[in-house]
Short mmCIF file of C-alpha atoms and ligand atoms in Angstrom, two decimals:
data_model
loop_
_atom_site.label_atom_id
_atom_site.label_comp_id
_atom_site.label_asym_id
_atom_site.label_seq_id
_atom_site.Cartn_x
_atom_site.Cartn_y
_atom_site.Cartn_z
CA UNK A 1 15.35 17.33 -2.90
CA UNK A 2 13.21 18.56 -5.74
CA UNK A 3 9.63 18.15 -4.54
CA UNK A 4 8.18 18.01 -8.02
CA UNK A 5 10.46 15.16 -8.95
CA UNK A 6 9.60 13.30 -5.79
CA UNK A 7 5.95 13.76 -6.38
CA UNK A 8 6.22 12.36 -9.85
CA UNK A 9 8.05 9.33 -8.55
CA UNK A 10 5.25 8.83 -6.05
CA UNK A 11 2.61 8.95 -8.71
CA UNK A 12 4.79 6.73 -10.80
CA UNK A 13 4.66 4.07 -8.24
CA UNK A 14 0.95 3.90 -7.76
CA UNK A 15 -0.13 0.50 -8.83
CA UNK A 16 -3.22 -1.50 -8.92
CA UNK A 17 -4.00 -5.06 -9.62
CA UNK A 18 -7.31 -6.63 -9.94
CA UNK A 19 -8.90 -9.96 -10.10
CA UNK A 20 -11.94 -11.30 -11.73
CA UNK A 21 -14.06 -13.02 -9.17
CA UNK A 22 -15.27 -15.99 -11.13
CA UNK A 23 -14.87 -19.22 -9.28
CA UNK A 24 -13.07 -21.90 -11.14
CA UNK A 25 -10.87 -24.82 -10.36
CA UNK A 26 -7.27 -24.65 -11.48
CA UNK A 27 -4.82 -27.49 -11.02
CA UNK A 28 -2.03 -27.14 -8.56
CA UNK A 29 -1.12 -27.14 -4.94
CA UNK A 30 -1.20 -23.54 -3.85
CA UNK A 31 -2.43 -21.30 -1.09
CA UNK A 32 -5.86 -20.43 -2.40
CA UNK A 33 -8.23 -23.41 -2.62
CA UNK A 34 -9.34 -24.05 -6.18
CA UNK A 35 -13.05 -23.58 -5.53
CA UNK A 36 -12.60 -19.94 -4.56
CA UNK A 37 -9.66 -19.12 -6.77
CA UNK A 38 -10.07 -16.20 -9.16
CA UNK A 39 -10.02 -17.09 -12.80
CA UNK A 40 -7.67 -14.39 -13.93
CA UNK A 41 -5.41 -11.65 -12.71
CA UNK A 42 -5.29 -8.24 -14.36
CA UNK A 43 -2.58 -5.81 -13.44
CA UNK A 44 -2.43 -2.05 -13.98
CA UNK A 45 0.28 0.29 -12.86
CA UNK A 46 3.89 1.25 -13.20
CA UNK A 47 7.40 -0.13 -13.04
CA UNK A 48 6.71 -1.87 -9.72
CA UNK A 49 4.35 -4.25 -11.50
CA UNK A 50 5.39 -4.12 -15.17
CA UNK A 51 6.43 -7.56 -16.38
CA UNK A 52 7.29 -6.65 -19.96
CA UNK A 53 5.25 -3.81 -21.45
CA UNK A 54 7.72 -0.99 -21.38
CA UNK A 55 9.16 0.04 -24.70
CA UNK A 56 12.30 -1.89 -25.58
CA UNK A 57 14.29 1.30 -25.76
CA UNK A 58 13.93 1.53 -21.97
CA UNK A 59 16.68 0.69 -19.53
CA UNK A 60 15.08 -2.36 -17.96
CA UNK A 61 15.59 -4.27 -21.19
CA UNK A 62 19.32 -4.21 -20.49
CA UNK A 63 21.75 -6.28 -18.48
CA UNK A 64 21.90 -6.60 -15.46
CA UNK A 65 18.07 -6.44 -15.11
CA UNK A 66 16.65 -9.93 -14.89
CA UNK A 67 19.92 -11.67 -13.97
CA UNK A 68 18.32 -13.69 -11.15
CA UNK A 69 15.10 -14.46 -13.04
CA UNK A 70 14.55 -15.30 -15.83
CA UNK A 71 18.30 -14.93 -16.44
CA UNK A 72 18.02 -12.19 -19.02
CA UNK A 73 16.49 -8.73 -19.21
CA UNK A 74 12.78 -8.87 -20.12
CA UNK A 75 11.53 -5.71 -18.48
CA UNK A 76 11.07 -6.44 -14.90
CA UNK A 77 12.48 -3.50 -13.03
CA UNK A 78 14.41 -5.83 -10.75
CA UNK A 79 16.99 -8.60 -10.89
CA UNK A 80 14.06 -11.03 -10.98
CA UNK A 81 10.47 -11.44 -9.93
CA UNK A 82 8.25 -8.53 -8.93
CA UNK A 83 5.04 -8.26 -6.91
CA UNK A 84 2.50 -9.57 -9.47
CA UNK A 85 4.63 -12.68 -9.96
CA UNK A 86 4.25 -13.45 -6.25
CA UNK A 87 0.57 -12.56 -6.12
CA UNK A 88 -0.14 -14.75 -9.16
CA UNK A 89 1.64 -17.64 -7.49
CA UNK A 90 -0.34 -17.09 -4.30
CA UNK A 91 -3.53 -17.30 -6.37
CA UNK A 92 -2.41 -20.49 -8.06
CA UNK A 93 -2.01 -18.73 -11.39
CA UNK A 94 0.95 -18.03 -13.60
CA UNK A 95 2.06 -14.45 -13.91
CA UNK A 96 -0.25 -12.98 -16.58
CA UNK A 97 1.14 -12.15 -20.00
CA UNK A 98 2.14 -8.53 -20.70
CA UNK A 99 -0.26 -6.78 -23.07
CA UNK A 100 2.55 -5.78 -25.45
CA UNK A 101 3.85 -9.35 -25.54
CA UNK A 102 0.40 -10.64 -26.39
CA UNK A 103 -0.09 -8.04 -29.15
CA UNK A 104 3.12 -9.06 -30.85
CA UNK A 105 2.62 -12.79 -30.43
CA UNK A 106 1.03 -15.18 -32.88
CA UNK A 107 -0.03 -17.67 -30.20
CA UNK A 108 -3.18 -15.75 -29.25
CA UNK A 109 -5.81 -17.10 -26.92
CA UNK A 110 -3.92 -19.75 -24.92
CA UNK A 111 -1.72 -17.02 -23.51
CA UNK A 112 -4.74 -15.31 -22.00
CA UNK A 113 -5.52 -18.05 -19.52
CA UNK A 114 -4.17 -16.21 -16.50
CA UNK A 115 -5.29 -12.68 -17.36
CA UNK A 116 -3.12 -9.84 -18.55
CA UNK A 117 -0.64 -7.29 -17.31
CA UNK A 118 -1.23 -3.73 -18.56
CA UNK A 119 1.37 -1.99 -16.41
CA UNK A 120 4.03 0.24 -17.94
CA UNK A 121 7.17 1.46 -16.22
CA UNK A 122 7.20 5.22 -15.81
CA UNK A 123 3.45 5.49 -15.62
CA UNK A 124 1.40 7.49 -13.19
CA UNK A 125 -2.23 7.86 -12.38
CA UNK A 126 -2.12 11.21 -14.14
CA UNK A 127 -0.66 12.30 -17.41
CA UNK A 128 2.76 10.85 -18.01
CA UNK A 129 4.84 11.78 -20.97
CA UNK A 130 6.29 8.55 -22.24
CA UNK A 131 4.10 5.72 -21.00
CA UNK A 132 0.42 4.83 -21.16
CA UNK A 133 -1.15 6.14 -17.94
CA UNK A 134 -3.77 4.35 -15.89
CA UNK A 135 -6.63 5.72 -17.98
CA UNK A 136 -5.04 4.45 -21.16
CA UNK A 137 -4.26 1.07 -19.59
CA UNK A 138 -7.91 0.67 -18.64
CA UNK A 139 -8.86 1.73 -22.20
CA UNK A 140 -6.74 -1.17 -23.50
CA UNK A 141 -8.56 -3.52 -21.17
CA UNK A 142 -11.97 -2.19 -22.11
CA UNK A 143 -11.17 -2.62 -25.79
CA UNK A 144 -10.21 -6.25 -25.22
CA UNK A 145 -13.56 -6.81 -23.53
CA UNK A 146 -15.31 -5.16 -26.48
CA UNK A 147 -13.39 -7.35 -28.89
CA UNK A 148 -14.34 -10.38 -26.81
CA UNK A 149 -10.71 -11.20 -26.21
CA UNK A 150 -11.88 -11.36 -22.63
CA UNK A 151 -15.59 -11.92 -22.29
CA UNK A 152 -17.50 -9.64 -19.99
CA UNK A 153 -19.47 -12.59 -18.73
CA UNK A 154 -16.29 -13.96 -17.20
CA UNK A 155 -16.29 -10.94 -14.97
CA UNK A 156 -19.06 -10.30 -12.51
CA UNK A 157 -20.70 -7.05 -13.25
CA UNK A 158 -21.75 -4.20 -11.06
CA UNK A 159 -21.51 -0.63 -12.27
CA UNK A 160 -20.63 2.38 -10.15
CA UNK A 161 -19.88 5.98 -10.88
CA UNK A 162 -16.95 7.97 -9.84
CA UNK A 163 -14.97 11.02 -8.86
CA UNK A 164 -11.33 12.11 -8.83
CA UNK A 165 -8.78 9.41 -8.09
CA UNK A 166 -11.38 6.77 -7.43
CA UNK A 167 -12.52 7.05 -11.02
CA UNK A 168 -10.09 4.36 -12.18
CA UNK A 169 -11.17 1.98 -9.45
CA UNK A 170 -14.81 2.46 -10.18
CA UNK A 171 -14.21 2.11 -13.87
CA UNK A 172 -12.56 -1.24 -13.41
CA UNK A 173 -15.31 -2.38 -11.11
CA UNK A 174 -17.83 -1.10 -13.62
CA UNK A 175 -16.26 -3.35 -16.26
CA UNK A 176 -17.33 -6.25 -14.09
CA UNK A 177 -14.37 -7.09 -11.93
CA UNK A 178 -15.30 -8.48 -8.55
CA UNK A 179 -12.11 -8.17 -6.54
CA UNK A 180 -9.83 -5.20 -6.89
CA UNK A 181 -6.60 -4.85 -4.97
CA UNK A 182 -5.18 -1.35 -4.68
CA UNK A 183 -1.70 -0.74 -3.44
CA UNK A 184 -1.00 2.00 -0.97
CA UNK A 185 2.13 4.04 -1.53
CA UNK A 186 5.42 2.56 -0.39
CA UNK A 187 7.70 4.52 1.99
CA UNK A 188 9.58 6.27 -0.80
CA UNK A 189 11.58 8.21 1.77
CA UNK A 190 13.53 4.94 2.02
CA UNK A 191 14.46 4.79 -1.69
CA UNK A 192 18.22 4.71 -2.26
CA UNK A 193 17.93 7.70 -4.56
CA UNK A 194 17.18 9.70 -1.40
CA UNK A 195 19.02 7.81 1.33
CA UNK A 196 22.25 7.58 -0.66
CA UNK A 197 23.12 11.27 -0.81
CA UNK A 198 21.58 12.04 2.59
CA UNK A 199 22.83 9.22 4.80
CA UNK A 200 24.97 6.82 2.71
CA UNK A 201 22.03 4.41 2.63
CA UNK A 202 21.63 4.27 6.39
CA UNK A 203 18.40 6.11 7.16
CA UNK A 204 15.02 6.62 5.60
CA UNK A 205 13.77 10.17 5.26
CA UNK A 206 10.98 10.05 7.83
CA UNK A 207 9.88 13.59 7.14
CA UNK A 208 9.16 12.65 3.57
CA UNK A 209 7.56 9.38 4.61
CA UNK A 210 5.11 11.21 6.84
CA UNK A 211 3.58 12.85 3.75
CA UNK A 212 3.17 9.48 2.14
CA UNK A 213 1.49 8.21 5.29
CA UNK A 214 -1.00 11.01 4.85
CA UNK A 215 -1.57 10.09 1.21
CA UNK A 216 -2.22 6.51 2.28
CA UNK A 217 -4.72 7.69 4.85
CA UNK A 218 -6.64 9.51 2.10
CA UNK A 219 -6.40 6.48 -0.13
CA UNK A 220 -7.80 4.34 2.68
CA UNK A 221 -10.69 6.71 3.13
CA UNK A 222 -11.41 6.64 -0.60
CA UNK A 223 -11.38 2.86 -0.65
CA UNK A 224 -13.56 2.60 2.45
CA UNK A 225 -16.05 4.96 0.91
CA UNK A 226 -16.08 2.99 -2.33
CA UNK A 227 -16.69 -0.19 -0.40
CA UNK A 228 -19.58 1.34 1.49
CA UNK A 229 -21.10 2.42 -1.82
CA UNK A 230 -20.60 -0.96 -3.44
CA UNK A 231 -21.99 -4.40 -2.74
CA UNK A 232 -19.64 -7.12 -1.47
CA UNK A 233 -16.72 -4.82 -0.63
CA UNK A 234 -14.76 -5.40 -3.84
CA UNK A 235 -11.85 -3.09 -2.98
CA UNK A 236 -8.92 -4.11 -0.91
CA UNK A 237 -5.73 -2.29 0.10
CA UNK A 238 -2.35 -3.89 -0.33
CA UNK A 239 -0.38 -2.10 2.33
CA UNK A 240 2.99 -1.51 0.68
CA UNK A 241 3.91 1.02 3.33
CA UNK A 242 3.82 -1.45 6.21
CA UNK A 243 5.21 -4.36 4.20
CA UNK A 244 8.18 -2.36 2.82
CA UNK A 245 8.88 -0.98 6.27
CA UNK A 246 8.83 -4.38 7.92
CA UNK A 247 11.13 -5.81 5.23
CA UNK A 248 13.57 -2.90 5.37
CA UNK A 249 13.72 -3.11 9.16
CA UNK A 250 14.53 -6.82 8.89
CA UNK A 251 11.47 -7.69 10.95
CA UNK A 252 10.45 -10.68 8.88
CA UNK A 253 12.14 -14.05 8.35
CA UNK A 254 13.99 -12.74 5.28
CA UNK A 255 16.97 -10.67 6.45
CA UNK A 256 19.00 -8.17 4.45
CA UNK A 257 22.63 -7.45 5.05
CA UNK A 258 22.19 -4.04 3.39
CA UNK A 259 18.52 -3.13 3.55
CA UNK A 260 18.88 0.32 2.00
CA UNK A 261 21.87 -0.05 -0.29
CA UNK A 262 20.99 -0.96 -3.87
CA UNK A 263 22.76 -3.86 -5.54
CA UNK A 264 23.07 -2.04 -8.84
CA UNK A 265 24.50 1.37 -8.08
CA UNK A 266 25.13 3.97 -10.80
CA UNK A 267 28.43 5.84 -10.74
CA UNK A 268 26.48 9.04 -11.15
CA UNK A 269 24.56 9.59 -7.93
CA UNK A 270 20.82 9.82 -8.42
CA UNK A 271 20.76 8.65 -12.04
CA UNK A 272 17.45 6.76 -12.26
CA UNK A 273 18.53 5.14 -15.50
CA UNK A 274 22.11 4.48 -14.46
CA UNK A 275 21.89 0.78 -13.67
CA UNK A 276 23.01 -1.01 -16.83
CA UNK A 277 24.53 2.07 -18.45
CA UNK A 278 27.84 1.70 -20.26
CA UNK A 279 30.05 4.29 -21.90
CA UNK A 280 31.00 4.32 -25.58
CA UNK A 281 33.77 1.78 -24.92
CA UNK A 282 31.41 -0.56 -23.13
CA UNK A 283 32.78 0.25 -19.65
CA UNK A 284 30.17 -0.06 -16.93
CA UNK A 285 28.91 3.17 -15.44
CA UNK A 286 27.58 1.33 -12.40
CA UNK A 287 28.70 -1.23 -9.85
CA UNK A 288 26.94 -4.47 -9.17
CA UNK A 289 26.95 -6.19 -5.77
CA UNK A 290 28.01 -9.82 -5.53
CA UNK A 291 24.77 -11.16 -4.16
CA UNK A 292 21.51 -9.48 -5.19
CA UNK A 293 19.86 -11.14 -2.18
CA UNK A 294 21.92 -9.01 0.17
CA UNK A 295 19.84 -5.91 -0.43
CA UNK A 296 16.18 -5.00 -0.31
CA UNK A 297 16.75 -2.69 -3.27
CA UNK A 298 17.94 -3.65 -6.70
CA UNK A 299 18.48 -0.24 -8.28
CA UNK A 300 18.04 3.20 -6.76
CA UNK A 301 14.26 3.12 -6.98
CA UNK A 302 13.12 -0.52 -7.25
CA UNK A 303 13.22 -3.52 -4.90
CA UNK A 304 15.18 -6.64 -5.74
CA UNK A 305 13.51 -10.01 -6.20
CA UNK A 306 14.44 -10.84 -2.62
CA UNK A 307 12.99 -7.48 -1.58
CA UNK A 308 9.67 -8.27 -3.26
CA UNK A 309 9.72 -11.73 -1.73
CA UNK A 310 10.03 -10.14 1.70
CA UNK A 311 7.22 -7.69 0.91
CA UNK A 312 5.03 -10.52 -0.27
CA UNK A 313 5.82 -12.50 2.83
CA UNK A 314 4.74 -9.55 5.00
CA UNK A 315 1.53 -9.24 2.96
CA UNK A 316 0.63 -12.89 2.91
CA UNK A 317 -1.56 -12.96 6.01
CA UNK A 318 -3.79 -10.13 4.78
CA UNK A 319 -3.95 -11.61 1.27
CA UNK A 320 -5.18 -14.84 2.82
CA UNK A 321 -7.74 -12.99 4.86
CA UNK A 322 -9.05 -11.26 1.77
CA UNK A 323 -9.12 -14.23 -0.55
CA UNK A 324 -10.01 -17.03 1.82
CA UNK A 325 -12.96 -15.56 3.64
C1 NAG B 401 9.48 3.10 -28.40
O1 NAG B 401 10.23 4.28 -28.23
C2 NAG B 401 10.81 4.74 -29.43
C3 NAG B 401 11.72 5.91 -29.10
O2 NAG B 401 11.15 6.76 -28.16
C4 NAG B 401 9.69 5.12 -30.39
O3 NAG B 401 10.23 5.58 -31.61
C5 NAG B 401 8.81 3.90 -30.65
O4 NAG B 401 7.70 4.26 -31.43
C6 NAG B 401 8.31 3.34 -29.34
N1 NAG B 401 7.60 2.11 -29.60
C7 NAG B 401 6.42 1.84 -29.05
C8 NAG B 401 5.83 0.52 -29.38
O5 NAG B 401 5.83 2.61 -28.31
C1 NAG B 402 -3.77 9.89 -19.72
O1 NAG B 402 -3.11 9.99 -20.95
C2 NAG B 402 -3.98 10.38 -22.01
C3 NAG B 402 -3.20 10.26 -23.31
O2 NAG B 402 -1.93 10.80 -23.20
C4 NAG B 402 -4.48 11.80 -21.72
O3 NAG B 402 -5.35 12.21 -22.76
C5 NAG B 402 -5.24 11.79 -20.40
O4 NAG B 402 -5.63 13.10 -20.05
C6 NAG B 402 -4.36 11.22 -19.29
N1 NAG B 402 -5.20 11.00 -18.11
C7 NAG B 402 -5.01 11.66 -16.98
C8 NAG B 402 -5.94 11.33 -15.87
O5 NAG B 402 -4.11 12.47 -16.84
C1 NAG B 403 -22.81 9.39 -10.47
O1 NAG B 403 -24.03 9.48 -9.79
C2 NAG B 403 -24.36 10.80 -9.36
C3 NAG B 403 -25.63 10.75 -8.59
O2 NAG B 403 -25.79 9.57 -7.91
C4 NAG B 403 -24.48 11.69 -10.60
O3 NAG B 403 -24.73 13.02 -10.17
C5 NAG B 403 -23.19 11.64 -11.41
O4 NAG B 403 -23.36 12.37 -12.61
C6 NAG B 403 -22.82 10.22 -11.75
N1 NAG B 403 -21.51 10.22 -12.36
C7 NAG B 403 -21.18 9.48 -13.43
C8 NAG B 403 -19.77 9.56 -13.91
O5 NAG B 403 -21.98 8.73 -13.96
C1 NAG B 404 -4.59 1.85 5.36
O1 NAG B 404 -5.24 0.58 5.37
C2 NAG B 404 -4.38 -0.51 5.53
C3 NAG B 404 -5.15 -1.78 5.31
O2 NAG B 404 -6.34 -1.78 6.04
C4 NAG B 404 -3.71 -0.43 6.90
O3 NAG B 404 -2.84 -1.51 7.07
C5 NAG B 404 -2.95 0.89 6.97
O4 NAG B 404 -2.37 1.04 8.24
C6 NAG B 404 -3.82 2.07 6.65
N1 NAG B 404 -2.96 3.23 6.50
C7 NAG B 404 -3.25 4.41 7.05
C8 NAG B 404 -2.25 5.49 6.84
O5 NAG B 404 -4.27 4.59 7.68
C1 NAG B 405 32.20 3.19 -12.17
O1 NAG B 405 32.53 2.95 -10.84
C2 NAG B 405 33.22 1.74 -10.61
C3 NAG B 405 33.37 1.56 -9.12
O2 NAG B 405 33.83 2.72 -8.51
C4 NAG B 405 34.56 1.75 -11.32
O3 NAG B 405 35.21 0.52 -11.16
C5 NAG B 405 34.33 1.99 -12.80
O4 NAG B 405 35.54 2.15 -13.46
C6 NAG B 405 33.49 3.25 -13.00
N1 NAG B 405 33.18 3.34 -14.42
C7 NAG B 405 33.59 4.36 -15.17
C8 NAG B 405 33.34 4.25 -16.64
O5 NAG B 405 34.13 5.33 -14.68
#
C-alpha cells in the first residue's frame, strides 16, 4: 500500500469539534441537563464530520449517499447521520448548519441557533489541494466572530499561544471557546479500502493500526500538555480508535453482520470515489447491499449511519463524564 496515500487519508480524517461553554437552558428531554448544556456546537474537520459543506461537484452529493437519512444526498459521507449529528443530539441541540448552506441562505440568523459546521470532506490539518484546511476553517469562524455573526461574548475567553499541531486547538480556545473536543485517529487499518484487497474484508491491518496508535499517543500527550497549560482543562479527546474498534468487533449492543464489508462497493477496487459512480449509459459502477445497517462501513472509507451510531454508543459514557461533571 502506498504510504503517502495512506498518510493523506489519515490526515484527512482528523477532525475536531468544539463547544462554546456558555450555560443556557434549551427545551427538550435529552442527556445533558439544560443548566449545563452548551449553547452552541462548532465543528471543524473532514468528511467524517462534514454535513454539507463540500462542493456540489463532489461525489457525496450523489445517490446513494443519504438514502437512509435524510432520504437524499446532501453531503454526508454516509447513508445517513454522521458523528456530529449524534453529538448534537446528545447535547440537546440540533445538528449545526453547514457554513456553505448558511452563506447561500436568505434565512440568516435563526439558522445559527445551534452553532455551525465548518468541516469539508477531503480536508486535512495541513495543506489540502481541493478543500479548505483546518486553518482556513478557523479563519471562517474568526471572521464570523469579527462580523458579529457569532458574538465573542457568547464564548468564554482565555487566550493561549501555540506550537505545531496544537496551534489549531489553541487558536480555537483563544477565540473564547470553553470546551473543545478533539478526535483521536480511527483505526484506519480497518478501512475497507485496505481490508478488501488484503483479506476480502475479514481482517484489519494491525501493523498499520499500530502506527496510528502511536499517533494517538502523541496526540494525547499534546492535549494533556495543553490542559496543564490552560485553566479548566478545556480539551477533551474523543477516542475514535477505541470506539471504532469496539464497534467493528461487535462488542457493543449494536451488532454488524459484516463489520468490515462496505455496503456501497465500487466495481473498481480501491476507488475512493466509486460509490455512486455510473457509466455513460447510467449503469452503476458499484453494488449496493440490501440493508445498510448490516455493515459498519458505508463506502470504502466512511462508516454507515449504523456504524456511527455504534461509535457514538461506545463514546457515550465518556461524553457524559466530560459534560456532566
Ligand atoms: C466547486 O468545484 C468546481 C470544480 O472544481 C469549481 O469550479 C467551483 O468554483 C467550486 N465551487 C466552490 C464554491 O468552491
Ligand atoms: C491551509 O491552506 C491555506 C490556503 O490554501 C494555506 O495557505 C496554508 O498554508 C494551509 N495551512 C497549513 C497548515 O498547511
Ligand atoms: C507563546 O509564548 C511564548 C513564551 O511564553 C513566546 O515565546 C511565544 O512567542 C508565544 N507564541 C505566540 C504564537 O504567541
Ligand atoms: C488517549 O486518550 C484516550 C482518552 O483519555 C484514551 O482512551 C486512549 O486510550 C489514549 N490513547 C493512547 C494511544 O494512549
Ligand atoms: C458492477 O458490478 C456489478 C456487480 O458485480 C454488476 O452487476 C454491474 O453490471 C457492474 N457494472 C458495470 C457497469 O460493469
